[in-house]
Coordinates of C-alpha atoms in Angstrom, one line a residue:
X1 CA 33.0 -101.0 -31.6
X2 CA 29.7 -99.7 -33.2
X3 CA 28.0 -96.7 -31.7
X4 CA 25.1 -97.2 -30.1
X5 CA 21.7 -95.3 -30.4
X6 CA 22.4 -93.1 -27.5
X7 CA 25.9 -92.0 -28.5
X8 CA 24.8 -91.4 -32.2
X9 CA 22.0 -88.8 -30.2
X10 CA 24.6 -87.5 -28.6
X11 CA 27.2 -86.9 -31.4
X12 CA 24.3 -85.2 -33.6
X13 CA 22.9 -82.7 -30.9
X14 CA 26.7 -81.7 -30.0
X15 CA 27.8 -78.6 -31.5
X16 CA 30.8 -78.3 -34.3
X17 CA 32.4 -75.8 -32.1
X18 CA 32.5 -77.9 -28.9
X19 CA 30.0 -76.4 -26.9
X20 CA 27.9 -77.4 -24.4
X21 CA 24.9 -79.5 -25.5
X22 CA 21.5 -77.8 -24.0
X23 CA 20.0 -78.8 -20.8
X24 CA 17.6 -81.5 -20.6
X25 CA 14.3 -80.6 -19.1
X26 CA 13.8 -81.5 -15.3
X27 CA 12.5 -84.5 -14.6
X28 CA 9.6 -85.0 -11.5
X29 CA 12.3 -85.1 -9.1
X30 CA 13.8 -81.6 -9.9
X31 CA 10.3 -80.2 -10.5
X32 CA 9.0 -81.0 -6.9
X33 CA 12.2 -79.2 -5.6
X34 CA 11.5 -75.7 -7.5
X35 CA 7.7 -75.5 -6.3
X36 CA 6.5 -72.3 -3.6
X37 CA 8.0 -72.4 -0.3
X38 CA 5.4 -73.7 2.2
X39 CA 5.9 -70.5 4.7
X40 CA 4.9 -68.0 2.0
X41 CA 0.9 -69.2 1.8
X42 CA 1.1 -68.2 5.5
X43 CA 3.2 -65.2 5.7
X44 CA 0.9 -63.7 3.1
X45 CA -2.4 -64.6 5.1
X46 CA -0.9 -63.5 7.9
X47 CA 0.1 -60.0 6.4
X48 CA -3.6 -59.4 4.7
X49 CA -4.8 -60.5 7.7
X50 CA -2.9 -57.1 9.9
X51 CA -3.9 -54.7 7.0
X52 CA -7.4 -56.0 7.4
X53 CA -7.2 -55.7 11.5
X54 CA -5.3 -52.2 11.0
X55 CA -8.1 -51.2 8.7
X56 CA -10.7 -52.2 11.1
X57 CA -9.1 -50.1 13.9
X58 CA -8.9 -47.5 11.9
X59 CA -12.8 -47.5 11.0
X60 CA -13.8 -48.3 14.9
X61 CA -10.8 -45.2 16.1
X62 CA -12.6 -42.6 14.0
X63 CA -16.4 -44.0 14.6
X64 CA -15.3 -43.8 18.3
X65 CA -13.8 -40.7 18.6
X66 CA -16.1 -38.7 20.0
X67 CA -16.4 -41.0 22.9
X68 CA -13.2 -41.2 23.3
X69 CA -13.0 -37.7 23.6
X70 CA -16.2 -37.3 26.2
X71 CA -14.0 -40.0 28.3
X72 CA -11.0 -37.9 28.5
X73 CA -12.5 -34.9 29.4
X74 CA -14.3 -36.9 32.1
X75 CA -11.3 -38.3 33.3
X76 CA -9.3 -34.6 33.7
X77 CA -13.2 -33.2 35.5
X78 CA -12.8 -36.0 38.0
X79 CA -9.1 -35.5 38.8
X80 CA -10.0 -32.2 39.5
X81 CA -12.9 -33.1 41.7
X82 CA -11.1 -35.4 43.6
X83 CA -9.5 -33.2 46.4
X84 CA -13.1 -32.5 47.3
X85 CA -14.5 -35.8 47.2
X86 CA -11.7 -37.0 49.3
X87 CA -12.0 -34.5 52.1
X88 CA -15.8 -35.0 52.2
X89 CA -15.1 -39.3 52.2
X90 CA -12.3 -38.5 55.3
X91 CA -15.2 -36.9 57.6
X92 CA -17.6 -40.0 57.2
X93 CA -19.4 -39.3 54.1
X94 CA -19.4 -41.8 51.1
X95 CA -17.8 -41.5 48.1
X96 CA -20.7 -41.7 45.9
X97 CA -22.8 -39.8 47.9
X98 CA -20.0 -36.8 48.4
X99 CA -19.4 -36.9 44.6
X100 CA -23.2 -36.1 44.0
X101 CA -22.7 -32.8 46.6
X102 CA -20.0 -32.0 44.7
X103 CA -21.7 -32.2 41.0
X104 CA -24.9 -30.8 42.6
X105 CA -23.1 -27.5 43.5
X106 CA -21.3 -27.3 40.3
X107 CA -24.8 -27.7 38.7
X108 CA -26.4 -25.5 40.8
X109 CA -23.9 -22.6 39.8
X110 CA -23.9 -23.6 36.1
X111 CA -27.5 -22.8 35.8
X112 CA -27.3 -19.9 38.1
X113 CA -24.8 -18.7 35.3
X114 CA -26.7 -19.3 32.6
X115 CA -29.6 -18.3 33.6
X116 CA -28.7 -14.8 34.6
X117 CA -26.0 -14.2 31.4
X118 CA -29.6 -15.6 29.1
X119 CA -31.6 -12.7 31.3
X120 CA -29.2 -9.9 30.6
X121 CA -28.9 -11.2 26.8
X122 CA -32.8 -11.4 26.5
X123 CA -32.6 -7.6 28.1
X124 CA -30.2 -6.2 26.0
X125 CA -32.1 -8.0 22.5
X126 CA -35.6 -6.3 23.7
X127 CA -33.8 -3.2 24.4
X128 CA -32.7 -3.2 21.0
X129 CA -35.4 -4.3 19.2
X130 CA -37.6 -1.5 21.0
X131 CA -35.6 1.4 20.1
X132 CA -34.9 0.4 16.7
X133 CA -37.4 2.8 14.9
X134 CA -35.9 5.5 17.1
X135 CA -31.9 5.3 16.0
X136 CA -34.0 4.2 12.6
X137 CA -35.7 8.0 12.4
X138 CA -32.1 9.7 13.3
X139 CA -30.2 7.7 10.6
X140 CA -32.9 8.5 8.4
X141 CA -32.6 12.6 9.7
X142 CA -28.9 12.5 9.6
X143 CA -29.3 11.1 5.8
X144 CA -32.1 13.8 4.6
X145 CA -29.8 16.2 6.2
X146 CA -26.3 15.7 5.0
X147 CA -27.6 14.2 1.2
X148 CA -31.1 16.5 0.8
X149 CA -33.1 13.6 0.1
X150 CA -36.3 12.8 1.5
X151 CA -36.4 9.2 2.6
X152 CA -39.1 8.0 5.2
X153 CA -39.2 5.2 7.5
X154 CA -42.6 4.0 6.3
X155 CA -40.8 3.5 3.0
X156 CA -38.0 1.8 3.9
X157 CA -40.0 -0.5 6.4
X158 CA -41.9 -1.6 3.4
X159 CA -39.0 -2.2 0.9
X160 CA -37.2 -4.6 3.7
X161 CA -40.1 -6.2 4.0
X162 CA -41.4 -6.9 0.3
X163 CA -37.6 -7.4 -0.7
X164 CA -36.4 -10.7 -1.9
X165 CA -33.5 -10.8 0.4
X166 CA -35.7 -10.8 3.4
X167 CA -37.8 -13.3 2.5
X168 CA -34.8 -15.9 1.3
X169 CA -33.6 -15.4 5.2
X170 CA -36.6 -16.1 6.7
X171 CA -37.0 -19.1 4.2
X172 CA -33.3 -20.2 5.7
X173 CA -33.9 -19.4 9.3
X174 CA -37.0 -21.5 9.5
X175 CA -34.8 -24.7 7.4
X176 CA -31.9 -23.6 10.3
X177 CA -34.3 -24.2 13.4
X178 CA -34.1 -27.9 12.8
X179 CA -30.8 -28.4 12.8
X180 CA -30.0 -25.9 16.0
X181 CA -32.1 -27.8 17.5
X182 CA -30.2 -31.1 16.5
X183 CA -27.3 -29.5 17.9
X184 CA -28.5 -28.5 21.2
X185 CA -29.8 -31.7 21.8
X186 CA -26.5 -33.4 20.9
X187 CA -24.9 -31.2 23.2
X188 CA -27.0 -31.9 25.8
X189 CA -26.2 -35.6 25.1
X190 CA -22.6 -35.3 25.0
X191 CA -22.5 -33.2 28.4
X192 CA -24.9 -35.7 29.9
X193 CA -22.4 -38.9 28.9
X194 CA -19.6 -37.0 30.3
X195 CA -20.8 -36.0 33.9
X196 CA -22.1 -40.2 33.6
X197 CA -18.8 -40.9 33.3
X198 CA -16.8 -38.6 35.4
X199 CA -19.3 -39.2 38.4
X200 CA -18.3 -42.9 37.8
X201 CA -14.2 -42.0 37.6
X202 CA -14.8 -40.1 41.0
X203 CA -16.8 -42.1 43.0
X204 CA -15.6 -45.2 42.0
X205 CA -11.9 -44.0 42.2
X206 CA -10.2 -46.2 44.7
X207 CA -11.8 -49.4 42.8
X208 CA -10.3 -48.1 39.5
X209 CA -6.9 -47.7 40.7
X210 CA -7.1 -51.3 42.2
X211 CA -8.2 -52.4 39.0
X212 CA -5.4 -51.0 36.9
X213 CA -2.8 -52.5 39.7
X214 CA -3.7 -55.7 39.6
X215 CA -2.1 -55.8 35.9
X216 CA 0.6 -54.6 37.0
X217 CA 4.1 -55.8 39.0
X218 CA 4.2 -54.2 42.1
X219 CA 7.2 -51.7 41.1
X220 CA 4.9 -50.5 38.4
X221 CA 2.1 -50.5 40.7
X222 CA 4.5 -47.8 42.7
X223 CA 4.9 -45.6 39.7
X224 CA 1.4 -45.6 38.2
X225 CA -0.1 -44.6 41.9
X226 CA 2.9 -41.6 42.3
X227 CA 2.1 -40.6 38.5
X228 CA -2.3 -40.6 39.7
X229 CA -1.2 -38.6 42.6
X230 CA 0.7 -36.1 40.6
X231 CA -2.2 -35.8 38.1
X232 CA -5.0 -35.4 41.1
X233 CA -3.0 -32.8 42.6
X234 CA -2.0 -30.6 39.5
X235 CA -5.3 -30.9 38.1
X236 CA -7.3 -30.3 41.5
X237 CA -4.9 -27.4 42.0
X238 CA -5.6 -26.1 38.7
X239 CA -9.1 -26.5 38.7
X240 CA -8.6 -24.1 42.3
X241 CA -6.1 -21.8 41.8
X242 CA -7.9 -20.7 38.8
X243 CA -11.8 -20.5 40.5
X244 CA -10.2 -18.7 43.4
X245 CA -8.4 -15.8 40.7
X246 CA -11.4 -15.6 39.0
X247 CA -13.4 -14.9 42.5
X248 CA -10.6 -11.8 42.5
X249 CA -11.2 -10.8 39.0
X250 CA -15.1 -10.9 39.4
X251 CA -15.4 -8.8 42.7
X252 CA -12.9 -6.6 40.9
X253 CA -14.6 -5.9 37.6
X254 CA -17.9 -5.6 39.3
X255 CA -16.9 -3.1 42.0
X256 CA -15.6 -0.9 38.7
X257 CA -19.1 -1.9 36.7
X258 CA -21.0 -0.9 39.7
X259 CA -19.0 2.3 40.4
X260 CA -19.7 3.4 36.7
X261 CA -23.4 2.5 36.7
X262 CA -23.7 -0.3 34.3
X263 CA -26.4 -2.3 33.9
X264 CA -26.4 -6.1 35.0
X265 CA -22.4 -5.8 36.6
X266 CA -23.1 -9.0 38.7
X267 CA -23.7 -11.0 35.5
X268 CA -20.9 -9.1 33.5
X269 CA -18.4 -9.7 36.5
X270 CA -19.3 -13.5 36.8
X271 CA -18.5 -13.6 32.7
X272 CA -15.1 -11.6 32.9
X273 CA -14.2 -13.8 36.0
X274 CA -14.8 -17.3 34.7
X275 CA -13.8 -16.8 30.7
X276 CA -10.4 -14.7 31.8
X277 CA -8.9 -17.7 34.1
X278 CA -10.4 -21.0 32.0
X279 CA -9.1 -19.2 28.7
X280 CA -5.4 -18.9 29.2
X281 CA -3.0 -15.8 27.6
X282 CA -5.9 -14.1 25.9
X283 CA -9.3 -14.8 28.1
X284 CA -8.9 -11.3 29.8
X285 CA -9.2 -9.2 27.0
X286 CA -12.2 -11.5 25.2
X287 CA -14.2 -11.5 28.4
X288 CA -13.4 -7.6 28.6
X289 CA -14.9 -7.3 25.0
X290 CA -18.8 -7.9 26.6
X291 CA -18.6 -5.4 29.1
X292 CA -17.0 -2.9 26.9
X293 CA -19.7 -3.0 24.4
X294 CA -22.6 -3.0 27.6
X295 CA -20.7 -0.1 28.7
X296 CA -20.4 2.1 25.3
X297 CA -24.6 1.6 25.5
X298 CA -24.3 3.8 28.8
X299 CA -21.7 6.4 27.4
X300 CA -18.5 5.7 25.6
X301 CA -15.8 7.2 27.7
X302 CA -17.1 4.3 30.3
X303 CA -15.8 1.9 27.8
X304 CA -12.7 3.4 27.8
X305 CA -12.3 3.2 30.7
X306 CA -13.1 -0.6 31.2
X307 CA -10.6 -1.0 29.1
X308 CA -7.8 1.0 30.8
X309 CA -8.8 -1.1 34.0
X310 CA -9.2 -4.2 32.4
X311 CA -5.5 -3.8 31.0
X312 CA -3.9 -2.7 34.6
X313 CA -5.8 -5.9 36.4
X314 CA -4.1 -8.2 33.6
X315 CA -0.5 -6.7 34.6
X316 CA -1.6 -7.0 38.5
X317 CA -2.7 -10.3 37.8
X318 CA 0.6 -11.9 35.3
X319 CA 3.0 -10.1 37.9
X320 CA 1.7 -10.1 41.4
X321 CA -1.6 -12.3 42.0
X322 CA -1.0 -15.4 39.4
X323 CA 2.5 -16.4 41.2
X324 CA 1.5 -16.5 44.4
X325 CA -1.4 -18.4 44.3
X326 CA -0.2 -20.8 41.3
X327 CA 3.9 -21.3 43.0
X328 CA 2.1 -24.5 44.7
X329 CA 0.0 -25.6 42.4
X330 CA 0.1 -25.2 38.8
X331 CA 4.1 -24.1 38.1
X332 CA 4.1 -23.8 34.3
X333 CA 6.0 -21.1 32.5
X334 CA 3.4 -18.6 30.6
X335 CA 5.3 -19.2 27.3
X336 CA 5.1 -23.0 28.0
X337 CA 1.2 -22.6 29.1
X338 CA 0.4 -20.5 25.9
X339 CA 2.3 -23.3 23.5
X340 CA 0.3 -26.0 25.5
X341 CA -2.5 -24.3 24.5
X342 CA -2.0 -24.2 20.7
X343 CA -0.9 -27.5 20.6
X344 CA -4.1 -28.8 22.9
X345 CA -6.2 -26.6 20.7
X346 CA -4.5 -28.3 16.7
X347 CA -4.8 -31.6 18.6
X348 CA -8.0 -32.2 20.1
X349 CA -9.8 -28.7 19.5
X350 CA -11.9 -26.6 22.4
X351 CA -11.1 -30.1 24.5
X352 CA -6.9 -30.0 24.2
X353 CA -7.5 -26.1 24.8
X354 CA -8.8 -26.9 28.5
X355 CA -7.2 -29.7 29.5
X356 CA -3.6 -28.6 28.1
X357 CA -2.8 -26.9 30.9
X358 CA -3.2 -29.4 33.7
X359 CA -1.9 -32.5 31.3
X360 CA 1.5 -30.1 30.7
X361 CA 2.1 -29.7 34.6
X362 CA 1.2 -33.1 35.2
X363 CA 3.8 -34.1 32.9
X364 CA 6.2 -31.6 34.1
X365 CA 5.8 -32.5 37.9
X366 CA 6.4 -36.6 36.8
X367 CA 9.2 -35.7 35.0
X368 CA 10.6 -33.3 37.6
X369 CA 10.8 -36.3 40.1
X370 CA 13.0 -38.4 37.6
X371 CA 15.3 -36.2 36.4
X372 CA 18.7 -35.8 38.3
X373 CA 19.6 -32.1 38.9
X374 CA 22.8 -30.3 40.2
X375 CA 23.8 -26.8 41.9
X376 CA 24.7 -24.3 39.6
X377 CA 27.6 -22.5 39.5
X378 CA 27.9 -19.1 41.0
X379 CA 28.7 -17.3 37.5
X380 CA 27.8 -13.8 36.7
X381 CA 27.1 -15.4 33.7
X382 CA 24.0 -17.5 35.1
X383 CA 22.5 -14.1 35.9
X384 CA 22.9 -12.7 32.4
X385 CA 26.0 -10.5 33.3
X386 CA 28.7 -10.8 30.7
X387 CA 32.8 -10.6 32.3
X388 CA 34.0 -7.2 30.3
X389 CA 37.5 -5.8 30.7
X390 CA 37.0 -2.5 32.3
X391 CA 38.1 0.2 28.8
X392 CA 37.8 -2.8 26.8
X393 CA 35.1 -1.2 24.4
X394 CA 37.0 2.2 24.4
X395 CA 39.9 0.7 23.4
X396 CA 38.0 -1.7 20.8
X397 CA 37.0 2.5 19.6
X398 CA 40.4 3.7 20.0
X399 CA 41.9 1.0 17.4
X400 CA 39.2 1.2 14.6
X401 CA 40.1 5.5 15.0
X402 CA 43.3 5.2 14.6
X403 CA 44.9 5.1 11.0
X404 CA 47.1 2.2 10.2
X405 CA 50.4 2.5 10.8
X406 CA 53.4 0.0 8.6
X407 CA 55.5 -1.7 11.0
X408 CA 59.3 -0.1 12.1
X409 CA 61.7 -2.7 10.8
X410 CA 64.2 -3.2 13.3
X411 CA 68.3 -3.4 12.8
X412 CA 70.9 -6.0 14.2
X413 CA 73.5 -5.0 15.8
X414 CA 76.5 -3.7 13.7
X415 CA 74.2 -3.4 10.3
X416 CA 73.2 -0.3 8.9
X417 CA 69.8 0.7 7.7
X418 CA 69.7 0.4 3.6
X419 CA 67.4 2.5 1.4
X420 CA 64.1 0.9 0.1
X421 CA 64.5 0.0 -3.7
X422 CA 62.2 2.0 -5.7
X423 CA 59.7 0.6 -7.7
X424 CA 61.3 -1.3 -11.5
X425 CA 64.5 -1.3 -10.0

């Protein structure tokens, strides 16, 4: 039988050694099968399309930050006005309309505040300013005295003024005024949007919390309402506890400031009393500083001693005044306050550093209601007493005194004791 052309093909390509022929290419068939899966096109749209909506949150989170920020703190100053608003809405009045007492009073003391701190800084600065030239002439004295030199005011005067230094302040101080100014006007914006929206949280309470239960099954409904309860009262007791010690402090520091004749002790006492309470751990001692310094102006033993009475009312105040007034209110652990702090303060600056406090025993209060507790045991233990053996450390003593003694060997019955065999035998 003759080999046809397709056999002859065949019997060429094949190899001497018996090996397999190469692979023909695929035909269209085979090609078809081996194309891209019809699910990637979409998983990779689908992916771009998350970074790009991750990316765009990201942009709007930071660009929004500050308002977030302004809405939160308006959110804690409304739980804490709460309690009032409520009590004024139970006697007849409407919510709005108590919640605008309630923000005038705060205002009304604000400025009060201000304005007298602003008078007494104003006094001290022209107080300075006008007997400059004098403590001037008596540094200059004390210099010609102790150096034999012969310096003169006049001359200095006109060397500070003609001097380059001087004029590159000015030059910078006048460039600064525009942008303090920018500053105080965006703070006066950012406390305006926030007492906007904190009289909104308050007075429009009860139809917020409707609002946020309507989204929600009724045993979440439960929960949410316990956990806004919790959060009114911890905050509004805060808020409180807090005004009411600084009420103490204040009459306090200003019965001492009047007592040792400093000037403007109503002002100085309204300053210790609010910065000590609303600035946890450390407030007493920075609001201490202003007097001190007011008082070394009058004689410097009287700073000494605002600072000897400033440290006693802290003790009276940690141990004696700060758990009885804060057992029902605000029951947070000082070492768990001050880490609340630091952490407020890394995570949300001056803001987390205020609101820490009240967000911590919030927390603590919801959690306290959820987690299962049990009697302890009556162990001296519990109490910090540790069981010792009565002579037990003596005789711990006794043992390390005594020199170390090699054990008797001891005998059988019927065998006699044989020498020890000395040493290479």
């Amino acid at each position: 039988m003759a080999p046809t052309d397709e056999t002859a093909e065949v019997d060429q390509q094949a190899s001497p050694l018996g090996t397999t022929p190469p692979a023909r290419p695929p035909s269209g068939a085979d090609a078809g099968q081996a194309r891209m899966p019809r699910w990637l096109p979409r998983a990779m749209v689908l992916a771009l399309s998350l970074v790009a909506v991750f990316q765009l949150g990201n942009w709007a989170f930071h660009q929004l930050i500050g308002l977030l920020l302004n809405v939160l703190i308006a959110f804690f100053l409304a739980l804490a006005i709460e309690p009032a608003v409520s009590w004024m809405a139970s006697k007849g009045l409407r919510r709005g309309f108590a919640t605008f007492l309630v923000f005038f009073g705060v205002l009304v003391v604000a400025a009060g505040f201000v304005t007298l701190l602003g008078s007494m800084l104003a006094g001290q600065i022209i107080r300075m300013i006008e007997g400059f030239p004098e403590y001037l002439d008596s540094v200059i004295s004390w210099i010609n005295t102790t150096f034999h030199t012969e310096l003169k005011r006049v001359d200095i005067q006109e060397g500070l003024l003609r001097s380059d230094w001087l004029q590159r302040y000015v030059q910078n101080s006048a460039t600064g005024v525009l942008d303090v100014s920018t500053q105080v006007l965006g703070g006066l914006f950012r406390l305006l949007t926030i007492a906007l929206f904190s009289f909104y949280f308050a007075a429009d309470g009860p139809r917020l919390r409707r609002a946020l239960c309507s989204v929600l099954p009724p045993a979440r409904q439960a929960e949410v309402l316990r956990a806004w309860e919790i959060a009114v009262d911890k905050t509004g007791g805060y808020l409180y506890s807090r005004g009411l010690m600084a009420l103490i402090s204040g009459i306090a520091h200003y019965i001492l400031l009047e007592y040792l004749g400093v000037n403007y002790a109503p002002v100085l006492a309204v300053w210790v009393g609010l910065v000590s309470q609303f600035i946890p751990t450390i407030g007493t001692y920075l609001a201490g500083a202003l007097p001190m310094l007011i008082a070394f102006t009058v004689n410097p033993w009287y700073a000494l001693w605002v600072l000897i009475f400033v440290v006693i009312y802290q003790q009276f105040e940690n141990y004696v005044l700060q758990p009885k007034l804060t057992a029902k209110t605000v029951d947070v652990h000082p070492a768990v306050a001050f880490g609340s702090v630091i952490a407020g303060t890394a995570l949300l600056g001056a803001v987390g550093a205020l609101i820490a406090i009240p967000a911590v025993a919030t927390l603590q209060a919801f959690l306290g209601a959820y987690v299962r507790r049990y009697d302890v045991t009556d162990d001296p233990r519990v109490h910090g007493h540790r069981k010792r053996t009565p002579g037990n450390i003596l005789a711990r003593v006794r043992r390390l005194l005594e020199p170390k003694r090699e054990p008797e060997r001891k005998l059988e019955p019927g065998r006699k004791l044989e020498p020890e065999p000395e040493n290479g035998s």
